[in-house]
Coordinates of C-alpha atoms and ligand atoms in Angstrom, one line a residue:
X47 CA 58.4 -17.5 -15.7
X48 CA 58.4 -13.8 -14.6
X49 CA 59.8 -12.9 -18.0
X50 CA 56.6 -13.6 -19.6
X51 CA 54.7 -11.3 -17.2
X52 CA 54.0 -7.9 -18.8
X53 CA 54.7 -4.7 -16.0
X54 CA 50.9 -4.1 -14.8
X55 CA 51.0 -0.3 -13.8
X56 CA 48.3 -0.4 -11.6
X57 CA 48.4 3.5 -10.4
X58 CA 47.6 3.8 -14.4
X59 CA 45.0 1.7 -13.8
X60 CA 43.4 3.8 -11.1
X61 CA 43.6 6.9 -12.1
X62 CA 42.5 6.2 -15.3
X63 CA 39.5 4.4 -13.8
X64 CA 39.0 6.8 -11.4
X65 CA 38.7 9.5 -13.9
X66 CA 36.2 7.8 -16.3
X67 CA 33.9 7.0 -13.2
X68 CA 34.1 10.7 -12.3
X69 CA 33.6 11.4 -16.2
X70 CA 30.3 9.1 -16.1
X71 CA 27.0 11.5 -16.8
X72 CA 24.2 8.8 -15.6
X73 CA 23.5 5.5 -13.9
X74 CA 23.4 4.3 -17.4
X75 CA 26.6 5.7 -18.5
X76 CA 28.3 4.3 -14.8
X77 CA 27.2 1.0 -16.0
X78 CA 29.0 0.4 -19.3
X79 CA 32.3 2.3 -17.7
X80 CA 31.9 -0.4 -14.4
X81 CA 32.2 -3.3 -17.2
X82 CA 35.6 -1.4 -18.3
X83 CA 36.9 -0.5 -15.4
X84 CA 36.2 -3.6 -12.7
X85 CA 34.1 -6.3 -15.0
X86 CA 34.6 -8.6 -17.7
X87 CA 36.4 -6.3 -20.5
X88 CA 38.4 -4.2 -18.3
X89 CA 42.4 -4.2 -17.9
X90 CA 41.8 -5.2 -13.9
X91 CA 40.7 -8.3 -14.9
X92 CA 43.1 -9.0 -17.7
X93 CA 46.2 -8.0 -15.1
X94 CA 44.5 -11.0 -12.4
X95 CA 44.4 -13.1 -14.8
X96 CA 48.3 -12.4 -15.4
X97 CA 48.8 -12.7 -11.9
X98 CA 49.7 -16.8 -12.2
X99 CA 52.7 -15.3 -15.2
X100 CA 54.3 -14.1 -11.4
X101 CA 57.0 -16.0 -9.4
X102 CA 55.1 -17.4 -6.3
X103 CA 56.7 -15.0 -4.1
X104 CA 56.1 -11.8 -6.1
X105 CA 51.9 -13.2 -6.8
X106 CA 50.9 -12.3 -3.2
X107 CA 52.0 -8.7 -2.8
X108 CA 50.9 -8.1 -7.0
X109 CA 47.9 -9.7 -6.0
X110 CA 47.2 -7.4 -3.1
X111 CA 48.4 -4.3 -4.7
X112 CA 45.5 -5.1 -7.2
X113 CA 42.5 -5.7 -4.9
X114 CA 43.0 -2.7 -3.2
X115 CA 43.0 -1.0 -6.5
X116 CA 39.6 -3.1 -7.5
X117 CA 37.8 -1.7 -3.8
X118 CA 39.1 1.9 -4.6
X119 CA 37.6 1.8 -8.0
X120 CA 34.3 -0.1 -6.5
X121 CA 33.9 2.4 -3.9
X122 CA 34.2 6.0 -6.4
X123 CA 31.7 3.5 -8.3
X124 CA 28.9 3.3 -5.5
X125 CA 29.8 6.8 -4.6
X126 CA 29.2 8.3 -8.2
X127 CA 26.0 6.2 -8.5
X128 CA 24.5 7.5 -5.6
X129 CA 25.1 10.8 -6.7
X130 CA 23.9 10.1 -10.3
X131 CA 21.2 7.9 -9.0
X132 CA 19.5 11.7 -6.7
X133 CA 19.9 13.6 -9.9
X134 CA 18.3 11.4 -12.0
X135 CA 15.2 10.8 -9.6
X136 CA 15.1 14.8 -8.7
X137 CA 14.9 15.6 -12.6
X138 CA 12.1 12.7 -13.1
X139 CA 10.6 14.4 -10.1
X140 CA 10.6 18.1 -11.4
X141 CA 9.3 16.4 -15.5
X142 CA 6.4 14.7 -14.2
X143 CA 5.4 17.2 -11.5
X144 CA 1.9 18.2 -12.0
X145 CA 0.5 21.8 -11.9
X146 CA -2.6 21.3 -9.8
X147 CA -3.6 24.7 -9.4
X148 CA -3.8 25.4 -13.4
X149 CA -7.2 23.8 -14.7
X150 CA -6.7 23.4 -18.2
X151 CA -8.9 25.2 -20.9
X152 CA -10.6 23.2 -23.7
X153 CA -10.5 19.4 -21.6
X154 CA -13.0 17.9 -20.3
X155 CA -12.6 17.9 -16.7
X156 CA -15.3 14.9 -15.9
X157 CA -17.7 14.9 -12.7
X158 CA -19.3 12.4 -10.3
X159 CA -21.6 9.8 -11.7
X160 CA -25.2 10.7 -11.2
X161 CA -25.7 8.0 -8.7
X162 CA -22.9 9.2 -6.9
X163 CA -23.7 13.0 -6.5
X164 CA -27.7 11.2 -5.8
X165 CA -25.6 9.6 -2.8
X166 CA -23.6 12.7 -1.9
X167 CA -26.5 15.1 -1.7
X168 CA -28.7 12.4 0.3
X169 CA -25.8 12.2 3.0
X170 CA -25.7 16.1 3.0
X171 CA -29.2 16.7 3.2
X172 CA -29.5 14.0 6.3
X173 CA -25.8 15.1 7.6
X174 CA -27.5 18.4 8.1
X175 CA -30.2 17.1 9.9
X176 CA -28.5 15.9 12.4
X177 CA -27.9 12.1 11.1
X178 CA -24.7 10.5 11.2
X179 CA -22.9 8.3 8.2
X180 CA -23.1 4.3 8.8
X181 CA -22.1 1.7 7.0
X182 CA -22.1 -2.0 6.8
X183 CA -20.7 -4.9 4.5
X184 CA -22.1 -6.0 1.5
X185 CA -21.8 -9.5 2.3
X186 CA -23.8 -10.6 4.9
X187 CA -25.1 -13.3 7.3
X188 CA -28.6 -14.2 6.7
X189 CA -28.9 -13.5 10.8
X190 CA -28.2 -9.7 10.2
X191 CA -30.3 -9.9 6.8
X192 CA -33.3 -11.5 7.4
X193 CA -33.9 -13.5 11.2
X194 CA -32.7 -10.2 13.1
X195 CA -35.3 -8.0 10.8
X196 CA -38.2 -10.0 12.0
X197 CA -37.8 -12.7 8.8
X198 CA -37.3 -16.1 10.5
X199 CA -36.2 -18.9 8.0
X200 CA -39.1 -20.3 6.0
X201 CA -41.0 -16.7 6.3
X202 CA -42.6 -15.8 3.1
X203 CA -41.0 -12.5 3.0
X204 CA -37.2 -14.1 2.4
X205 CA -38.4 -15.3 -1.1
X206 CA -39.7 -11.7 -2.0
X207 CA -35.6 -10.3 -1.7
X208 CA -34.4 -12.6 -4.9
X209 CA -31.4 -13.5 -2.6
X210 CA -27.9 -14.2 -3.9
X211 CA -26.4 -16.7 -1.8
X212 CA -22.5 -16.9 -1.0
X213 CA -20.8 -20.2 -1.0
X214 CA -19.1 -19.6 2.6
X215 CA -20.0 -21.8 5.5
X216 CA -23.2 -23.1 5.6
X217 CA -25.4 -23.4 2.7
X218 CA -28.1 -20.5 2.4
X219 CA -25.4 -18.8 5.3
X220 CA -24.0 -16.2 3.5
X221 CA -25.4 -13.6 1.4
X222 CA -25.0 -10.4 -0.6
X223 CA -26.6 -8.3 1.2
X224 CA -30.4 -7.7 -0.3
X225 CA -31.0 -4.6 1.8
X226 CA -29.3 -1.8 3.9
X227 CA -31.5 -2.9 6.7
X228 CA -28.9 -5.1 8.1
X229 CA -27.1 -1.8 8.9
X230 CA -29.9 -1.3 11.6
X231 CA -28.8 -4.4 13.7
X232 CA -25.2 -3.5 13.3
X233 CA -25.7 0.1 14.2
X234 CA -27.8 -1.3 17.5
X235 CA -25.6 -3.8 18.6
X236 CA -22.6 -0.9 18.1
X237 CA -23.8 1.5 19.9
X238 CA -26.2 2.9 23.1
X239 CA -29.2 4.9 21.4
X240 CA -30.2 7.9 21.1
X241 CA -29.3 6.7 16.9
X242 CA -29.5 8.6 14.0
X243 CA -28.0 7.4 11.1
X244 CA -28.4 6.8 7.3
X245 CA -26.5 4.1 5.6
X246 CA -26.1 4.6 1.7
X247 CA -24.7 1.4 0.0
X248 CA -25.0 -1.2 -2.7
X249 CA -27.7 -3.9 -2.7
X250 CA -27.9 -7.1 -4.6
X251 CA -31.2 -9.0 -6.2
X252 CA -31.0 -12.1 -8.3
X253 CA -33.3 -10.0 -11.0
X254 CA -33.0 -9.6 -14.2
X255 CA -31.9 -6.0 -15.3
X256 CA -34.7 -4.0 -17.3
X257 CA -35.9 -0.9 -17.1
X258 CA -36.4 -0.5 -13.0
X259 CA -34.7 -3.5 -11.9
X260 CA -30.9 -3.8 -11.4
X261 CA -29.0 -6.8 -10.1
X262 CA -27.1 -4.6 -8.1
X263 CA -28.3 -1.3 -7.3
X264 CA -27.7 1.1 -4.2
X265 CA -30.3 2.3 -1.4
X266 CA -30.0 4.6 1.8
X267 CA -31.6 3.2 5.1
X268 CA -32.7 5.3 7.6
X269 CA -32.8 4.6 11.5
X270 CA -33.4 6.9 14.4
X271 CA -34.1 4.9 18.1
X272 CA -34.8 7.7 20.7
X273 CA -37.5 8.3 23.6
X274 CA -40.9 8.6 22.5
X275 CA -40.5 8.7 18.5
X276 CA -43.4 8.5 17.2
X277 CA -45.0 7.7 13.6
X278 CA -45.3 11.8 13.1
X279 CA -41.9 12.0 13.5
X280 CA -41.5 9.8 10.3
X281 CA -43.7 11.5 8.5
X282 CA -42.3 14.8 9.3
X283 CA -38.7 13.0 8.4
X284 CA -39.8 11.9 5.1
X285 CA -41.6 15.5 4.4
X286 CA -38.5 17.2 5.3
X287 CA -36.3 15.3 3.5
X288 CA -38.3 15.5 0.3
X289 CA -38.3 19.6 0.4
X290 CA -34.6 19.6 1.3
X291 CA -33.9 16.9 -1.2
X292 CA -36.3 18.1 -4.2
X293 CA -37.2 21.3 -3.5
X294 CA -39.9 23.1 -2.4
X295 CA -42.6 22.2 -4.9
X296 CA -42.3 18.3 -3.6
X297 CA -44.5 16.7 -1.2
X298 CA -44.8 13.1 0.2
X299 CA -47.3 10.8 1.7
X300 CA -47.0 7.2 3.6
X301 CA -49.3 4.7 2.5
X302 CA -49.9 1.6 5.0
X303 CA -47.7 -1.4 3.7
X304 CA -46.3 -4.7 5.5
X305 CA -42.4 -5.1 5.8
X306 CA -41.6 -7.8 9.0
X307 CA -39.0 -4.9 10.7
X308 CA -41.3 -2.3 10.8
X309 CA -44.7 -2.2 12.6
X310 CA -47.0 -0.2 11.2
X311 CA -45.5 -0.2 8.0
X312 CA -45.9 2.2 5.4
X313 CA -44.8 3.1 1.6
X314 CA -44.2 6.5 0.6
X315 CA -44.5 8.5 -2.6
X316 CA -43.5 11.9 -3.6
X317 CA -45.7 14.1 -5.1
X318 CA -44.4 15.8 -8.4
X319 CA -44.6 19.5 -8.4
X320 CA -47.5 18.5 -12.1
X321 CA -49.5 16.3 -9.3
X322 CA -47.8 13.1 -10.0
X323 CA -47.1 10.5 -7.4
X324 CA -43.9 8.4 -7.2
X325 CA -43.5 5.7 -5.1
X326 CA -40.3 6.1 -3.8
X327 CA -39.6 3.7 -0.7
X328 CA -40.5 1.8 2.4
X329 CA -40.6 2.9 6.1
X330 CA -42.3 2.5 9.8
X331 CA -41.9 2.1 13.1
X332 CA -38.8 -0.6 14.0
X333 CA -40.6 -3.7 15.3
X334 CA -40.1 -4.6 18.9
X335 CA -38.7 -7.9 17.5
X336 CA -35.9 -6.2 15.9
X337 CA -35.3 -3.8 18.7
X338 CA -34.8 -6.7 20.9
X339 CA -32.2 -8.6 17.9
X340 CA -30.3 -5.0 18.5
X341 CA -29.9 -5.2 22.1
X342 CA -32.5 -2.4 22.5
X343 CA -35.4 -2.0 25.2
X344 CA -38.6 -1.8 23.5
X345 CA -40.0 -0.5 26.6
X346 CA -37.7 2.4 26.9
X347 CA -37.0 3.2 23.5
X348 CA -39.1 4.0 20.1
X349 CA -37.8 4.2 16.7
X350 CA -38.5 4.4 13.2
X351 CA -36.2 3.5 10.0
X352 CA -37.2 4.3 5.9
X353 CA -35.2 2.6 2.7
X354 CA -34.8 3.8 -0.6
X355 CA -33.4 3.2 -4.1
X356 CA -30.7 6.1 -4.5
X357 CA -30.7 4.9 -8.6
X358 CA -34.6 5.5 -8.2
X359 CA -34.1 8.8 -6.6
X360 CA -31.9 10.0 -8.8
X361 CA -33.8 8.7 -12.0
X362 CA -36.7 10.7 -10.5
X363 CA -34.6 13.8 -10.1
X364 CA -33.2 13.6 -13.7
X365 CA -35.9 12.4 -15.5
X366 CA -34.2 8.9 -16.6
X367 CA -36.6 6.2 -18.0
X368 CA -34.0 3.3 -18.0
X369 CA -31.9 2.8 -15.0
X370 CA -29.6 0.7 -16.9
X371 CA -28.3 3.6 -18.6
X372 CA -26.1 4.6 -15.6
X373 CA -24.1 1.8 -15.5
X374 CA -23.6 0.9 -19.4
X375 CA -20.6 4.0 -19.4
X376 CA -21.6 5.9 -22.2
X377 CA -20.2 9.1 -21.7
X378 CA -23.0 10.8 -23.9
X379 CA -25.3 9.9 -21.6
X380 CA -23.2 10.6 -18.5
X381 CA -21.5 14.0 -19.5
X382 CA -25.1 15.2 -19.3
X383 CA -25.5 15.2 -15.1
Ligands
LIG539 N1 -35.5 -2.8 3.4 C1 -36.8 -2.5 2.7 C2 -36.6 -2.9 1.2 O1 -35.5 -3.1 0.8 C3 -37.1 -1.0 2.8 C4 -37.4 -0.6 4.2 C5 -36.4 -0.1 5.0 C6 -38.7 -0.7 4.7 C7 -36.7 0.3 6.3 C8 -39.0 -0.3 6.0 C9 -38.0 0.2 6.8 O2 -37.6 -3.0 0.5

């Protein structure tokens, strides 16, 4: 039988191999000279498959001879594929590198939506009165919505909020959230007053969008629980905050309301720099009821808290007639803020 075997020169083999794989210019490249070299078309394979041509005796020495040949040839493989494999990624890396500092001229370089920079400059204006940032989740329990606020189940004042219910435990359980108030009893039960926070954040209605009504739209909730706060401290609050946030031709005025958390309750407008009132939110003194559902003393400390719409605010400050103009993305109408 060993006549019919054909001399495999296996050093050939190598060194040839060896020399393509160091010839290979990419991981691509590598690939089609691994299926000559080691895989399906190459001559290693073709000389195995010769192996059972050998006398017995000579098949296991011919055989090892060519599996050492196969790992030397695997291993310059891996080794050359690493190396190709870092140049590739380290070209990529330098071709899509982005030039951060150059701004480009003639492209539109795009801004905050209007609600958004509404929401920026009302956390800056309150930030630099001393407030601090809160935040709570959009979906909420109807404990921290309504019955810590003062609204026990069956209370009138639950079917004025349009509430969207969540299927998630029990029925009527689970909401999204209708108001930032909630953020009061979470701020309370997280931490010992003095507080002063604001809490901008999405809200959610079951209304039909028009003209001032959104399904979802965004407010900022005001809290501050301290010794001896006092309704004039509101009112200076709200007065401050419309000079800082408007400018200095704005004032405001609180007009007696009802809400449940509050007590007294009060609405307040904003007074146009032509004379013109705007009704722009509700506010009063936290109800002892809801100081008590946020682990606070009524007798030792006083608070009040305010809510607004931030899409409200900002319509007011950029003269839009239709809120639902913000959110249908027409860049016409955006690129203008
Ligand atoms: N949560 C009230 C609303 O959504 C606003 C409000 C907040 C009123 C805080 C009083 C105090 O209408």
């Amino acid at each position: 039988m060993s006549d019919a075997a054909p001399p495999i020169d296996l050093d050939g083999l190598r060194d040839d191999g060896l020399a393509r794989i160091a010839a290979a210019t990419s991981t691509d490249d590598l690939k089609s000279v691994e299926g000559d070299v080691t895989g399906k078309r190459s001559a290693l394979l073709e000389a195995r498959k010769s192996l059972g041509q050998l006398a017995p005796e000579d098949r296991k020495t011919a055989g090892q001879a060519l599996n050492e040949v196969k790992t030397t040839l695997e291993a310059a493989m891996d080794a050359r594929r690493s190396e190709l494999a870092a140049v590739e990624l380290a070209t990529q890396l330098e071709s899509e590198r982005l030039d951060l500092t150059e701004v480009p001229t003639g492209v539109t370089v795009g801004h905050a939506h209007p609600v958004t920079q509404a929401w920026d400059e009302l956390e800056d204006v309150f930030v630099g009165m001393g407030y601090r940032v809160a935040e709570g989740p959009g979906i909420e329990t109807d404990w921290h919505n309504f019955d810590a606020l003062n609204i026990p189940k069956g209370h009138p004042a639950r079917d004025g909020f349009d509430t969207l219910y969540v299927e998630h435990g029990p029925p009527g359980s689970t909401l999204l959230r209708t108001h930032t108030s909630p953020v009061q009893i979470r701020t309370m039960l997280a931490q010992e007053p003095p507080i002063y926070i604001v809490a901008p954040g999405r809200v959610f209605r079951r209304d039909t969008a028009d003209a001032t009504h959104l399904p979802v739209f965004h407010q900022i909730e005001g809290l501050v629980i301290d010794k001896g706060i006092s309704l004039a401290d509101l009112a200076g609050t709200i007065e401050a905050f419309t000079t800082a946030y408007f400018g200095p031709g704005y004032t405001s005025r609180l007009r007696p309301n009802y809400f449940p958390f509050t007590e007294p309750s009060a609405e307040f407008d904003v007074q146009r720099p032509d004379g013109s009132w705007l009704e722009l939110g509700g506010c009063g003194m936290v109800h002892p009821n809801v100081l008590r559902a946020g682990g606070v003393d009524p007798e030792e400390w006083s608070g009040f808290a305010f809510g607004f719409g931030i899409d409200r605010l900002a319509s007011i400050k950029f003269g839009i007639s239709d809120i639902r103009n913000y959110f249908r993305n027409d860049v016409r109408f955006l690129s203008q803020f």
